[in-house]
Coordinates of C-alpha atoms in Angstrom, one line a residue:
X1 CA 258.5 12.6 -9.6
X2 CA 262.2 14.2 -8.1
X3 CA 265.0 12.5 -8.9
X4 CA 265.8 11.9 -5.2
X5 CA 262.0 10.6 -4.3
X6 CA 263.0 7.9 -7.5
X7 CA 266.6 7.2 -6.2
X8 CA 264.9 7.1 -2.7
X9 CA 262.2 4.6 -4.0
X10 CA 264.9 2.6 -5.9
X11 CA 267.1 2.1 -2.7
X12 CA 264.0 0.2 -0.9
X13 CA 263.1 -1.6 -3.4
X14 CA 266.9 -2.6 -4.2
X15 CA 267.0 -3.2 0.0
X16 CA 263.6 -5.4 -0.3
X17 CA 265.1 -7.7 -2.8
X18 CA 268.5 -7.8 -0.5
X19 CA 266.1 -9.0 2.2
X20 CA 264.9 -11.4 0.2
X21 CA 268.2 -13.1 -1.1
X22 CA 268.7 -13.0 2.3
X23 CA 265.8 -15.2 3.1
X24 CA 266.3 -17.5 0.3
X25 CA 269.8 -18.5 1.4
X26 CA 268.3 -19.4 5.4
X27 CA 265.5 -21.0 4.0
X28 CA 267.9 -23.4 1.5
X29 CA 270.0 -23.7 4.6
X30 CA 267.0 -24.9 6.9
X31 CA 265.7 -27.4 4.2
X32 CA 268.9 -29.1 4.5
X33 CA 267.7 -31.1 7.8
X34 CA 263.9 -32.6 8.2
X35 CA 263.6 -30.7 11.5
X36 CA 264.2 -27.7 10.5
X37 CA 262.4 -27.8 6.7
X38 CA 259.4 -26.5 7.7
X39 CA 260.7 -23.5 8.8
X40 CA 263.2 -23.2 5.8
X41 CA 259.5 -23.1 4.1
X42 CA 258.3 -20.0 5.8
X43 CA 261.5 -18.1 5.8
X44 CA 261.7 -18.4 1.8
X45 CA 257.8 -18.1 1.7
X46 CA 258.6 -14.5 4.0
X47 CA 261.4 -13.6 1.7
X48 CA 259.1 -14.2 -1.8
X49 CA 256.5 -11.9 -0.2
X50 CA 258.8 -9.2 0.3
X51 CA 259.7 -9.6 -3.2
X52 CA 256.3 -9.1 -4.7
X53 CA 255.5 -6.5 -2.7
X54 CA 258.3 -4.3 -3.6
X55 CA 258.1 -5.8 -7.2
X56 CA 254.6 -3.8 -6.8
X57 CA 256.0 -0.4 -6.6
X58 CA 257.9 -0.8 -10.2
X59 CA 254.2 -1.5 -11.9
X60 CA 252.3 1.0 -13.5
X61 CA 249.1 0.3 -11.7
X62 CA 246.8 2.3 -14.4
X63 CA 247.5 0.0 -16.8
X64 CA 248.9 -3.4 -15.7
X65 CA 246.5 -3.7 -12.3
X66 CA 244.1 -6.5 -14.3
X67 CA 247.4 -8.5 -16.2
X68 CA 248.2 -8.6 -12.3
X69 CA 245.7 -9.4 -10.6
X70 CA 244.4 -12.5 -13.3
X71 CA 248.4 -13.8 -13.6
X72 CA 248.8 -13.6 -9.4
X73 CA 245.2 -14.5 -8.4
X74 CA 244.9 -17.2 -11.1
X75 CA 248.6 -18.3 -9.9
X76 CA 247.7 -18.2 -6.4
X77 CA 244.5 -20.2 -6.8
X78 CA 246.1 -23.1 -8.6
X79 CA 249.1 -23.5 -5.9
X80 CA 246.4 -23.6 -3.3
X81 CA 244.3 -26.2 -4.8
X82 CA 247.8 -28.2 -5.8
X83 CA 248.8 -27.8 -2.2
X84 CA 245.6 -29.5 -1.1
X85 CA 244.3 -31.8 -3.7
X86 CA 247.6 -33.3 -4.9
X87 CA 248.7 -36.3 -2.8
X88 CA 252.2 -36.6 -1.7
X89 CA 252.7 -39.4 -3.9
X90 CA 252.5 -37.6 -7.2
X91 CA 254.5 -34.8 -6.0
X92 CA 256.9 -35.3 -8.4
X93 CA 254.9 -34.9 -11.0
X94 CA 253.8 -31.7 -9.7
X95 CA 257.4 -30.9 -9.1
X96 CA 258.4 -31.7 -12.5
X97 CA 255.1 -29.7 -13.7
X98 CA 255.8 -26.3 -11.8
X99 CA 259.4 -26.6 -12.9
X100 CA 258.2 -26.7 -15.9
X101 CA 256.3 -23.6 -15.7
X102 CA 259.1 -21.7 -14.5
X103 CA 260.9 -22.5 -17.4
X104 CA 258.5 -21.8 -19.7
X105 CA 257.9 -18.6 -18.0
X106 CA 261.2 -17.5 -17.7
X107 CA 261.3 -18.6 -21.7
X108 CA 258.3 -16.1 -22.6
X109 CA 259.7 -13.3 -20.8
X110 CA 262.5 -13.3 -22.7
X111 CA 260.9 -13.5 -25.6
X112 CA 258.5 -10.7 -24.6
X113 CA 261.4 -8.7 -24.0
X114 CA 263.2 -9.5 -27.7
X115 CA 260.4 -8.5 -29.2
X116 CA 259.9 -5.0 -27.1
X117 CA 263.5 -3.9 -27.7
X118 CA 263.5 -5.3 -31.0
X119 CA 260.6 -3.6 -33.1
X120 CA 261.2 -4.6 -36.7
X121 CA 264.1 -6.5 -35.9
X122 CA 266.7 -3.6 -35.2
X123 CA 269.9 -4.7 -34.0
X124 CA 270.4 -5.4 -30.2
X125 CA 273.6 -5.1 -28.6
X126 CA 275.3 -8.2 -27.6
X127 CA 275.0 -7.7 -23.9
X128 CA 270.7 -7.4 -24.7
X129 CA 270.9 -10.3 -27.0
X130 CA 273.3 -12.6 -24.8
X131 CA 270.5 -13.0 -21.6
X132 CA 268.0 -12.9 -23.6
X133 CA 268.3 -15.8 -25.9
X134 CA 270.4 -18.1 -22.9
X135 CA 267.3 -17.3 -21.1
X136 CA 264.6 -18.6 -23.8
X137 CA 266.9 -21.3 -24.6
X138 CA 267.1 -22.9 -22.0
X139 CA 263.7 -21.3 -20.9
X140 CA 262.4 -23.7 -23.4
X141 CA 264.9 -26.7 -22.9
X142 CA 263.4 -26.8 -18.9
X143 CA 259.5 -26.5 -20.1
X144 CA 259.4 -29.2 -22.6
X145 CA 261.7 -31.5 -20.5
X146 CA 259.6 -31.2 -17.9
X147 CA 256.2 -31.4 -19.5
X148 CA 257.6 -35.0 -21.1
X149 CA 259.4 -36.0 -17.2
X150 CA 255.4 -35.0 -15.7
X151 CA 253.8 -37.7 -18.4
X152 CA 256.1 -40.1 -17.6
X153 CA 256.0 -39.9 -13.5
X154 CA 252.4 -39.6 -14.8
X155 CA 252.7 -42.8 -16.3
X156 CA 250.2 -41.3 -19.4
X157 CA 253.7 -42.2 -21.4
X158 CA 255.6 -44.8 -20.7
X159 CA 258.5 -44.7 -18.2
X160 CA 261.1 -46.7 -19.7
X161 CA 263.4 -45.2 -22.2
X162 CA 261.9 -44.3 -25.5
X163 CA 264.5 -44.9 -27.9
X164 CA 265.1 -45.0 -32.1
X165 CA 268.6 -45.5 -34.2
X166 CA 270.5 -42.3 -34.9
X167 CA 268.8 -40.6 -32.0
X168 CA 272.0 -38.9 -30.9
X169 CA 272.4 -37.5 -34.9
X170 CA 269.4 -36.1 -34.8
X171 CA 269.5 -34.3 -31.4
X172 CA 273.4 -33.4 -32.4
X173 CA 271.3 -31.7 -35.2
X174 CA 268.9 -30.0 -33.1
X175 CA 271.2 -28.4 -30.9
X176 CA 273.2 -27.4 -34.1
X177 CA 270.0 -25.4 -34.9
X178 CA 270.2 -24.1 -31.3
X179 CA 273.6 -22.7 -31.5
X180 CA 273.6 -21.4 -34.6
X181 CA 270.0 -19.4 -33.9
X182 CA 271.4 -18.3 -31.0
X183 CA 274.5 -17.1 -32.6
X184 CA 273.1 -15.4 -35.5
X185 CA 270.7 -13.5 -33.0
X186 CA 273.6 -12.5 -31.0
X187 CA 275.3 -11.2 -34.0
X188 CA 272.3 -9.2 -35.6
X189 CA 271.8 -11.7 -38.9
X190 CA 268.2 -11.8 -39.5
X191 CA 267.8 -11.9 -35.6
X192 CA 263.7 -12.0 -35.4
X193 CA 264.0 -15.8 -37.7
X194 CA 267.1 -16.9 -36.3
X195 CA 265.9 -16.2 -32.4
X196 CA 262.8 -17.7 -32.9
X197 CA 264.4 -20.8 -34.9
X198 CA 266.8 -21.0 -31.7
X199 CA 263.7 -21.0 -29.5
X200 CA 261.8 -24.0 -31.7
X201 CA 264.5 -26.0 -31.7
X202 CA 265.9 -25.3 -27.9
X203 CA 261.3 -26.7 -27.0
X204 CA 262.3 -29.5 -29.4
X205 CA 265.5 -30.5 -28.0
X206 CA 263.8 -30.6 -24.5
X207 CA 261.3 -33.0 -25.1
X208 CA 264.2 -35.4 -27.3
X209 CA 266.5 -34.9 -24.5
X210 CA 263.9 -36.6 -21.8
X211 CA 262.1 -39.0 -23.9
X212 CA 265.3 -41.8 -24.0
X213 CA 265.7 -41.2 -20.1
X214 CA 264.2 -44.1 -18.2
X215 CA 262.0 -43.7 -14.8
X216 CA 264.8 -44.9 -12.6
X217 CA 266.9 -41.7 -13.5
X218 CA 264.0 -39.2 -12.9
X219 CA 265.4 -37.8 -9.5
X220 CA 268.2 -37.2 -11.7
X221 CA 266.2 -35.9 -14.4
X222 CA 264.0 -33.6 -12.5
X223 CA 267.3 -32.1 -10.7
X224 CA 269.1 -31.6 -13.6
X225 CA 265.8 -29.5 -15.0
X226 CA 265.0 -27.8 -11.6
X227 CA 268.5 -26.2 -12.5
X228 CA 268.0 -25.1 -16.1
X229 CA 265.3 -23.1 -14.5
X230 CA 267.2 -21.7 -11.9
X231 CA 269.8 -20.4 -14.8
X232 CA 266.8 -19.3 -17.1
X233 CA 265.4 -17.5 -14.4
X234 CA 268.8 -15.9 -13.6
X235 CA 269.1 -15.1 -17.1
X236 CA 265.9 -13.5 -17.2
X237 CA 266.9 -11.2 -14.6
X238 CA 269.5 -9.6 -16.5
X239 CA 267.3 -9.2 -19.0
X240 CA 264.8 -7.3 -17.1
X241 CA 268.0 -5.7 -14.6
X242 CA 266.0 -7.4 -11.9
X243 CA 268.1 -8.4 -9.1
X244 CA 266.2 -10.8 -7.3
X245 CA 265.3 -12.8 -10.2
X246 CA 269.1 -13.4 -10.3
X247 CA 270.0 -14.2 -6.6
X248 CA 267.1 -16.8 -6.5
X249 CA 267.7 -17.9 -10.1
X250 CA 271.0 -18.6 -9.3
X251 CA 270.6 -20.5 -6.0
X252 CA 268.3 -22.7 -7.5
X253 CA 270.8 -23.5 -10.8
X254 CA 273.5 -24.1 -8.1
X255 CA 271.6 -26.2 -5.8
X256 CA 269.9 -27.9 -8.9
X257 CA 273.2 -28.5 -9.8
X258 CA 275.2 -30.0 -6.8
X259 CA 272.2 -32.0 -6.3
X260 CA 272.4 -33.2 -9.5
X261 CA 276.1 -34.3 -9.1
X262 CA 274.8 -36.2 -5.5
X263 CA 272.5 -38.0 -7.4
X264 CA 274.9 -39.3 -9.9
X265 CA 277.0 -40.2 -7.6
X266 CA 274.8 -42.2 -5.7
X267 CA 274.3 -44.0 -8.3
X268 CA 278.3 -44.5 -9.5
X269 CA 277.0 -43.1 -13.2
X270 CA 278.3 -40.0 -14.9
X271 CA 276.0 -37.6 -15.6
X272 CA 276.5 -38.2 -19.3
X273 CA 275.5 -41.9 -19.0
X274 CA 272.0 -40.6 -17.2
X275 CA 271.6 -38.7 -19.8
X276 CA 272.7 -40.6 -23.1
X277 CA 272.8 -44.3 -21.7
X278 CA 268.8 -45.0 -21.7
X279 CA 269.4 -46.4 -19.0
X280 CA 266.3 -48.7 -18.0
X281 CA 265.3 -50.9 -20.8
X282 CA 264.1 -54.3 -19.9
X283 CA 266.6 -57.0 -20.1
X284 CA 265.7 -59.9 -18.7
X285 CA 268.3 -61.4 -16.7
X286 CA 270.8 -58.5 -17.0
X287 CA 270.9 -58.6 -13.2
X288 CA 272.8 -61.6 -12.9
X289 CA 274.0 -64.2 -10.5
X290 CA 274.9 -63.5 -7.2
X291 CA 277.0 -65.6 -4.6
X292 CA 274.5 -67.9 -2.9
X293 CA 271.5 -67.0 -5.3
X294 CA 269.7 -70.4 -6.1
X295 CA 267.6 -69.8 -8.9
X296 CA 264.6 -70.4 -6.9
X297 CA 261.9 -68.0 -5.4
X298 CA 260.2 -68.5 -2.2
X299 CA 256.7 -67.1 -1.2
X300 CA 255.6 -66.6 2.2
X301 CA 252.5 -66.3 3.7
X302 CA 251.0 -63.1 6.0
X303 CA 251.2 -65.1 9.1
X304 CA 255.1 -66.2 8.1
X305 CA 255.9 -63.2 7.8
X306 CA 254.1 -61.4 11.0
X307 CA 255.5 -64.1 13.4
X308 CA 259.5 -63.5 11.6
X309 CA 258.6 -59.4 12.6
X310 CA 256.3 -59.7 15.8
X311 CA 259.4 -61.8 16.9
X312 CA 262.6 -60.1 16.1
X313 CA 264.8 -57.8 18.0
X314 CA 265.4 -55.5 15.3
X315 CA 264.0 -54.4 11.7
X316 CA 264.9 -52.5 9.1
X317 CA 262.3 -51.0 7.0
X318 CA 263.3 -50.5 3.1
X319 CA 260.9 -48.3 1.6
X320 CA 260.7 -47.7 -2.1
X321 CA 257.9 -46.4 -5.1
X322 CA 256.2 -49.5 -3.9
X323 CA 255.2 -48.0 -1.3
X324 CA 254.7 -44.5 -2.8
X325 CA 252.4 -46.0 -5.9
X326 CA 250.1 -48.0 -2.7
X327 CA 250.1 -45.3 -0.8
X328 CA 251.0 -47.8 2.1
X329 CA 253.1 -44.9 4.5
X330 CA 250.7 -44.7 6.8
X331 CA 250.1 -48.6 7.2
X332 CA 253.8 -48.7 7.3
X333 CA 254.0 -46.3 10.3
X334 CA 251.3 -48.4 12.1
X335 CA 253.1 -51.1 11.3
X336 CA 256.0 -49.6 13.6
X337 CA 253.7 -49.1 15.8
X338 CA 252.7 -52.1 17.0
X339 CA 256.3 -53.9 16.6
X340 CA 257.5 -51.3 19.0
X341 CA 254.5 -52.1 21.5
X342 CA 256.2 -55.9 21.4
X343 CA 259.8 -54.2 22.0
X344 CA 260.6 -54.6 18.5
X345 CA 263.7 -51.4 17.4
X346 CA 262.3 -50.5 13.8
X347 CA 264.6 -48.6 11.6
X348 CA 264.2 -47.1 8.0
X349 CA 266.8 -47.2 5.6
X350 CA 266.3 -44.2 2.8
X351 CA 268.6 -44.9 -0.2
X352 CA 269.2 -41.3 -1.9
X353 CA 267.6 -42.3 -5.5
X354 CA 264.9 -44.2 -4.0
X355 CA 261.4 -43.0 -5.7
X356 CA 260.9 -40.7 -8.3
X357 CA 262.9 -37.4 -6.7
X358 CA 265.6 -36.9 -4.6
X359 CA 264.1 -36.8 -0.7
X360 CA 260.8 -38.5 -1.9
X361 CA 260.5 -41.4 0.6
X362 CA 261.2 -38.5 3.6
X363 CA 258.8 -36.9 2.3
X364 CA 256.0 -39.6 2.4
X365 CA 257.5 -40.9 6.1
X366 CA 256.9 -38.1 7.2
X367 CA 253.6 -37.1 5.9
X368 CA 252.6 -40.2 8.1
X369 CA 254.3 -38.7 11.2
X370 CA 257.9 -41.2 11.4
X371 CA 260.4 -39.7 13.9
X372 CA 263.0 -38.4 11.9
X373 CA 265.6 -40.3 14.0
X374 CA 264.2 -43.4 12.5
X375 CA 265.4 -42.1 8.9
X376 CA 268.6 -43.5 8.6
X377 CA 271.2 -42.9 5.3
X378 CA 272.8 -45.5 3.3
X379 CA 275.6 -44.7 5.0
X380 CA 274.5 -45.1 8.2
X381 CA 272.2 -48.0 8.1
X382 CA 274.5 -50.1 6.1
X383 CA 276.4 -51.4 8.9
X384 CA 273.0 -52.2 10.8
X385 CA 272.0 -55.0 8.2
X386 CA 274.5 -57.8 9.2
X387 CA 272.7 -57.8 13.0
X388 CA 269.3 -57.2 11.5
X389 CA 266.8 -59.5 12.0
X390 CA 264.5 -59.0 9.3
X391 CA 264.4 -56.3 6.3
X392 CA 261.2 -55.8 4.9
X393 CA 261.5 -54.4 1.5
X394 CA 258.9 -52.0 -0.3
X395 CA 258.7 -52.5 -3.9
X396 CA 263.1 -51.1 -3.5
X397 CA 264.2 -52.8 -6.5
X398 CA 267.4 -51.6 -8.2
X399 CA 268.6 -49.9 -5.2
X400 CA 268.6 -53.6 -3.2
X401 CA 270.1 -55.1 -6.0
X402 CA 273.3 -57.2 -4.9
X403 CA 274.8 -57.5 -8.4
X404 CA 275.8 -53.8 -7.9
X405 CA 278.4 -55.5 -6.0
X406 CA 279.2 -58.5 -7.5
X407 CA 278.6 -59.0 -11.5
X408 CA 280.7 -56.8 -13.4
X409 CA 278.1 -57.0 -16.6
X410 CA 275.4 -56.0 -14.8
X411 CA 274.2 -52.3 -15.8
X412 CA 273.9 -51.2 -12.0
X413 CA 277.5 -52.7 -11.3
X414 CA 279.3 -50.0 -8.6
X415 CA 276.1 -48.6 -7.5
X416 CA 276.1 -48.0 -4.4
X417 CA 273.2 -50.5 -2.5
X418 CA 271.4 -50.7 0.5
X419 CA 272.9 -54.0 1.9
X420 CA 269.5 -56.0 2.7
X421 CA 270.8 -59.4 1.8
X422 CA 273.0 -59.2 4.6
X423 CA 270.3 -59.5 6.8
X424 CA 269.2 -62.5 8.7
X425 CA 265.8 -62.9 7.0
X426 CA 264.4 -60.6 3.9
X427 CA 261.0 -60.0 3.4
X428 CA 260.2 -58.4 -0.1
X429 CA 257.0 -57.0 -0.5
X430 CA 255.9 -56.7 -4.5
X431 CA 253.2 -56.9 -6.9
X432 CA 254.7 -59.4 -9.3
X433 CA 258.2 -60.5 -10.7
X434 CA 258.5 -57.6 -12.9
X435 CA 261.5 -55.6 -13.0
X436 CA 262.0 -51.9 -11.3
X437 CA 262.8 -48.7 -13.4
X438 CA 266.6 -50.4 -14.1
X439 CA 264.8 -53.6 -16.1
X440 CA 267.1 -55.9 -14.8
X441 CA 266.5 -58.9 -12.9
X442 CA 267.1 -58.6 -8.9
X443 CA 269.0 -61.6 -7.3
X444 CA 268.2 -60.9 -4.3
X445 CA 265.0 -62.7 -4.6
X446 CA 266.8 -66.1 -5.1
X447 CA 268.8 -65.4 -1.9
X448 CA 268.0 -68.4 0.4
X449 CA 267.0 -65.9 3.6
X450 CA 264.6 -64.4 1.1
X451 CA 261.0 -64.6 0.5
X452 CA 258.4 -62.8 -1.5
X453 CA 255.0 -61.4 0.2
X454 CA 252.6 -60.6 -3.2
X455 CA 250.3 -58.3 -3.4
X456 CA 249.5 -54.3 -3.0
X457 CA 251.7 -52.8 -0.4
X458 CA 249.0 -51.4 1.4
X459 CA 246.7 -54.3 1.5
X460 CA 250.0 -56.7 2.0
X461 CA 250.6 -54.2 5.2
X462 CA 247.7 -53.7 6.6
X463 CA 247.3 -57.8 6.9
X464 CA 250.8 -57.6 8.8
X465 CA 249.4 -55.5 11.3
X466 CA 246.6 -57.2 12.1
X467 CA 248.4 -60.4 12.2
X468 CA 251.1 -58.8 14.6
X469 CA 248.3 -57.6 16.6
X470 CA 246.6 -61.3 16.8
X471 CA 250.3 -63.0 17.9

């Protein structure tokens, strides 16, 4: 082929993958607001299109069509079917699983790569061997963490912090082994056992690094990961000299990233203490007393509770994974529904770590069709609760918790809360006494204008609204 039909060739593709930077940046902009996600969707969905298709013209098609057609149709099959069959309650698990597999990808890549530019381990040069093993490193760190964060959202391991003395000297140890691996490869000493010793350790360190983590910190968890795989990718494209893969890779380690800082700060906790804390082990009465807490628990009936809401002027829904684990959204928006037939305002109060990833009760209000101007922020909503009539709570533990504010010893003290128990009345709907993901007692419940309504949150719901409807 002429040198000016490749240069010629080269400047599309190079203008394809401009394109789509360009359509990754609107579409991260438009999944900033709930109106305007959907489309955010389509215009990164657009811009990953354009990307494959001009990643097309770089493949030899005489040898590579059938590695290309089983990876993308085999790919393309299994996000369909995920797209369909997997409910929006475990989509953090499937976020955490296709993180996972980005990193793991991005990991074997790499490796691919070492190996192709490194027959019989000749040297590389530092500027091959620099991207290559940051990209399998933390390649690796991202798939492991996020197989072990899937199994515990999955609940097939448990969620609270897994934990054993001298855990800290042995992962110290590990990520010696990482470093050092990494820095023999980089200087050409025995590169092909030292990479590949970087590489076991990096897959070992990931899955040590998440085990301690408790569930209440997985929205941390799972955006601190999302970015190792946004760096890995980015990595991975300097590896391969592939511009896209560092635009996007490098909006997803940033975004990972800041999110990752709003989460923590959410929750008043370094990102060191989320990570090294283990943060979530059950300690029964670690919550501690609050002002006005009486040591006793009251339980309500359906029809208590009904009458408080059917009669109120305003109420603030509280929903939490109580309400994700019943899969009670849509009996929550019907709910709504008939309180606003009796001229009840209904709000909802979304606390930003409340669930199992960041934006996870949005996402289930609004898989049941709640307006988006009935989302309200902490921020926001706080204010509301003084001249609220009634807070109904769903399964919100820790983030309702008012020995944030007031006991110094408590684990969540300087967390900023949703402020329920300033409400006239509080209704909290929950299984049992157990504690949430923080294992710590919640006051709250001892609060005289509180009572407890056991049971499933669906089943507890659905009672509601036929007992609103009977009134």
């Amino acid at each position: 082929m002429p040198a000016e039909a490749v240069s010629a060739n080269q400047i599309a593709i190079d203008a394809a993958y401009l394109v789509t930077g360009i359509c990754f940046i609107l579409g991260l902009k438009f999944l900033s607001h709930p109106q305007t996600a959907r489309n955010g969707n389509r215009i990164s969905m657009l811009g990953m299109a354009v990307a494959l298709v001009a990643t097309g013209f770089l493949l030899d098609w005489s040898s590579a069509w059938w590695i290309v057609a089983i990876g993308g149709g085999g790919g393309a099959l299994v996000g369909i079917y995920s797209a369909r069959a997997v409910k929006m309650t475990a989509m953090p698990q499937m976020v955490a699983l296709f993180n996972g597999a980005g990193g793991g990808a991005a990991a074997m890549v790499a490796a691919a790569e070492f190996l192709h530019l490194n027959p019989g381990g000749s040297a590389l040069s530092w500027d091959q061997s620099l991207p290559i093993i940051l990209s399998s490193v933390i390649g690796a760190i991202s798939f492991t963490g996020s197989i072990i964060a899937f199994l515990k959202l999955q609940e097939l391991i448990t969620g609270r912090p897994l934990t054993y003395p001298g855990q800290q000297f042995v992962n110290g140890l590990i990520a010696l082994a990482v470093v050092g691996g990494a820095a023999l490869t980089i200087a050409n000493v025995d590169t092909v056992p030292a990479y590949f010793v970087a590489l076991g350790a990096a897959a070992l360190l990931g899955i040590l690094f998440v085990l301690p983590i408790g569930g209440a910190d997985m929205p941390v968890i799972i955006s601190l990961l999302n970015s190792f795989t946004g760096l890995a990718a980015a990595m991975t494209g300097f590896v391969l000299g592939n511009n896209v893969l560092i635009i996007s890779g490098a909006l997803v380690g940033a975004s990972g990233t800041f999110l990752t800082m709003l989460m923590s700060k959410a929750m008043n906790r370094s990102i060191a203490n989320v990570l090294f804390g283990a943060f979530g082990k059950v300690v029964a009465g670690a919550g501690g007393a609050v002002p006005g807490a009486t040591g006793a628990i009251r339980e309500a009936t359906v029809d208590d509770v009904a009458t408080m809401l059917a009669y109120a002027k305003q109420v603030i829904i509280v929903p939490g994974y109580g309400m994700a684990v019943a899969q009670a959204q849509h009996s929550v928006r019907e709910l709504e529904t008939q309180l606003e037939k009796r001229g009840v305002e209904v709000k909802y109060a979304i606390h930003p770590v409340a669930g199992r990833m960041p934006g996870h009760m949005n996402v289930l209000l609004a898989e049941a069709n709640v307006p988006y101007t009935a989302l309200y922020d902490m921020d926001d909503i706080n204010p509301e609760f003084p001249r609220t009539d009634v807070a109904l709570v769903i399964g919100a533990n820790d983030v309702t918790n008012p020995a944030a504010r007031t006991v110094a010893s408590s684990p969540i003290y300087g967390m900023p809360i949703l402020d329920v128990d300033k409400a006239h009345n509080v209704v909290v709907l929950k299984r049992s006494m157990k504690p949430g993901f923080a294992g710590i007692d919640n006051p709250l419940y001892e609060l005289p204008n509180t009572v407890m309504l056991f049971g499933d949150a669906k089943a507890s719901v659905d009672l509601l609204v036929s007992a609103v409807k009977a009134l």
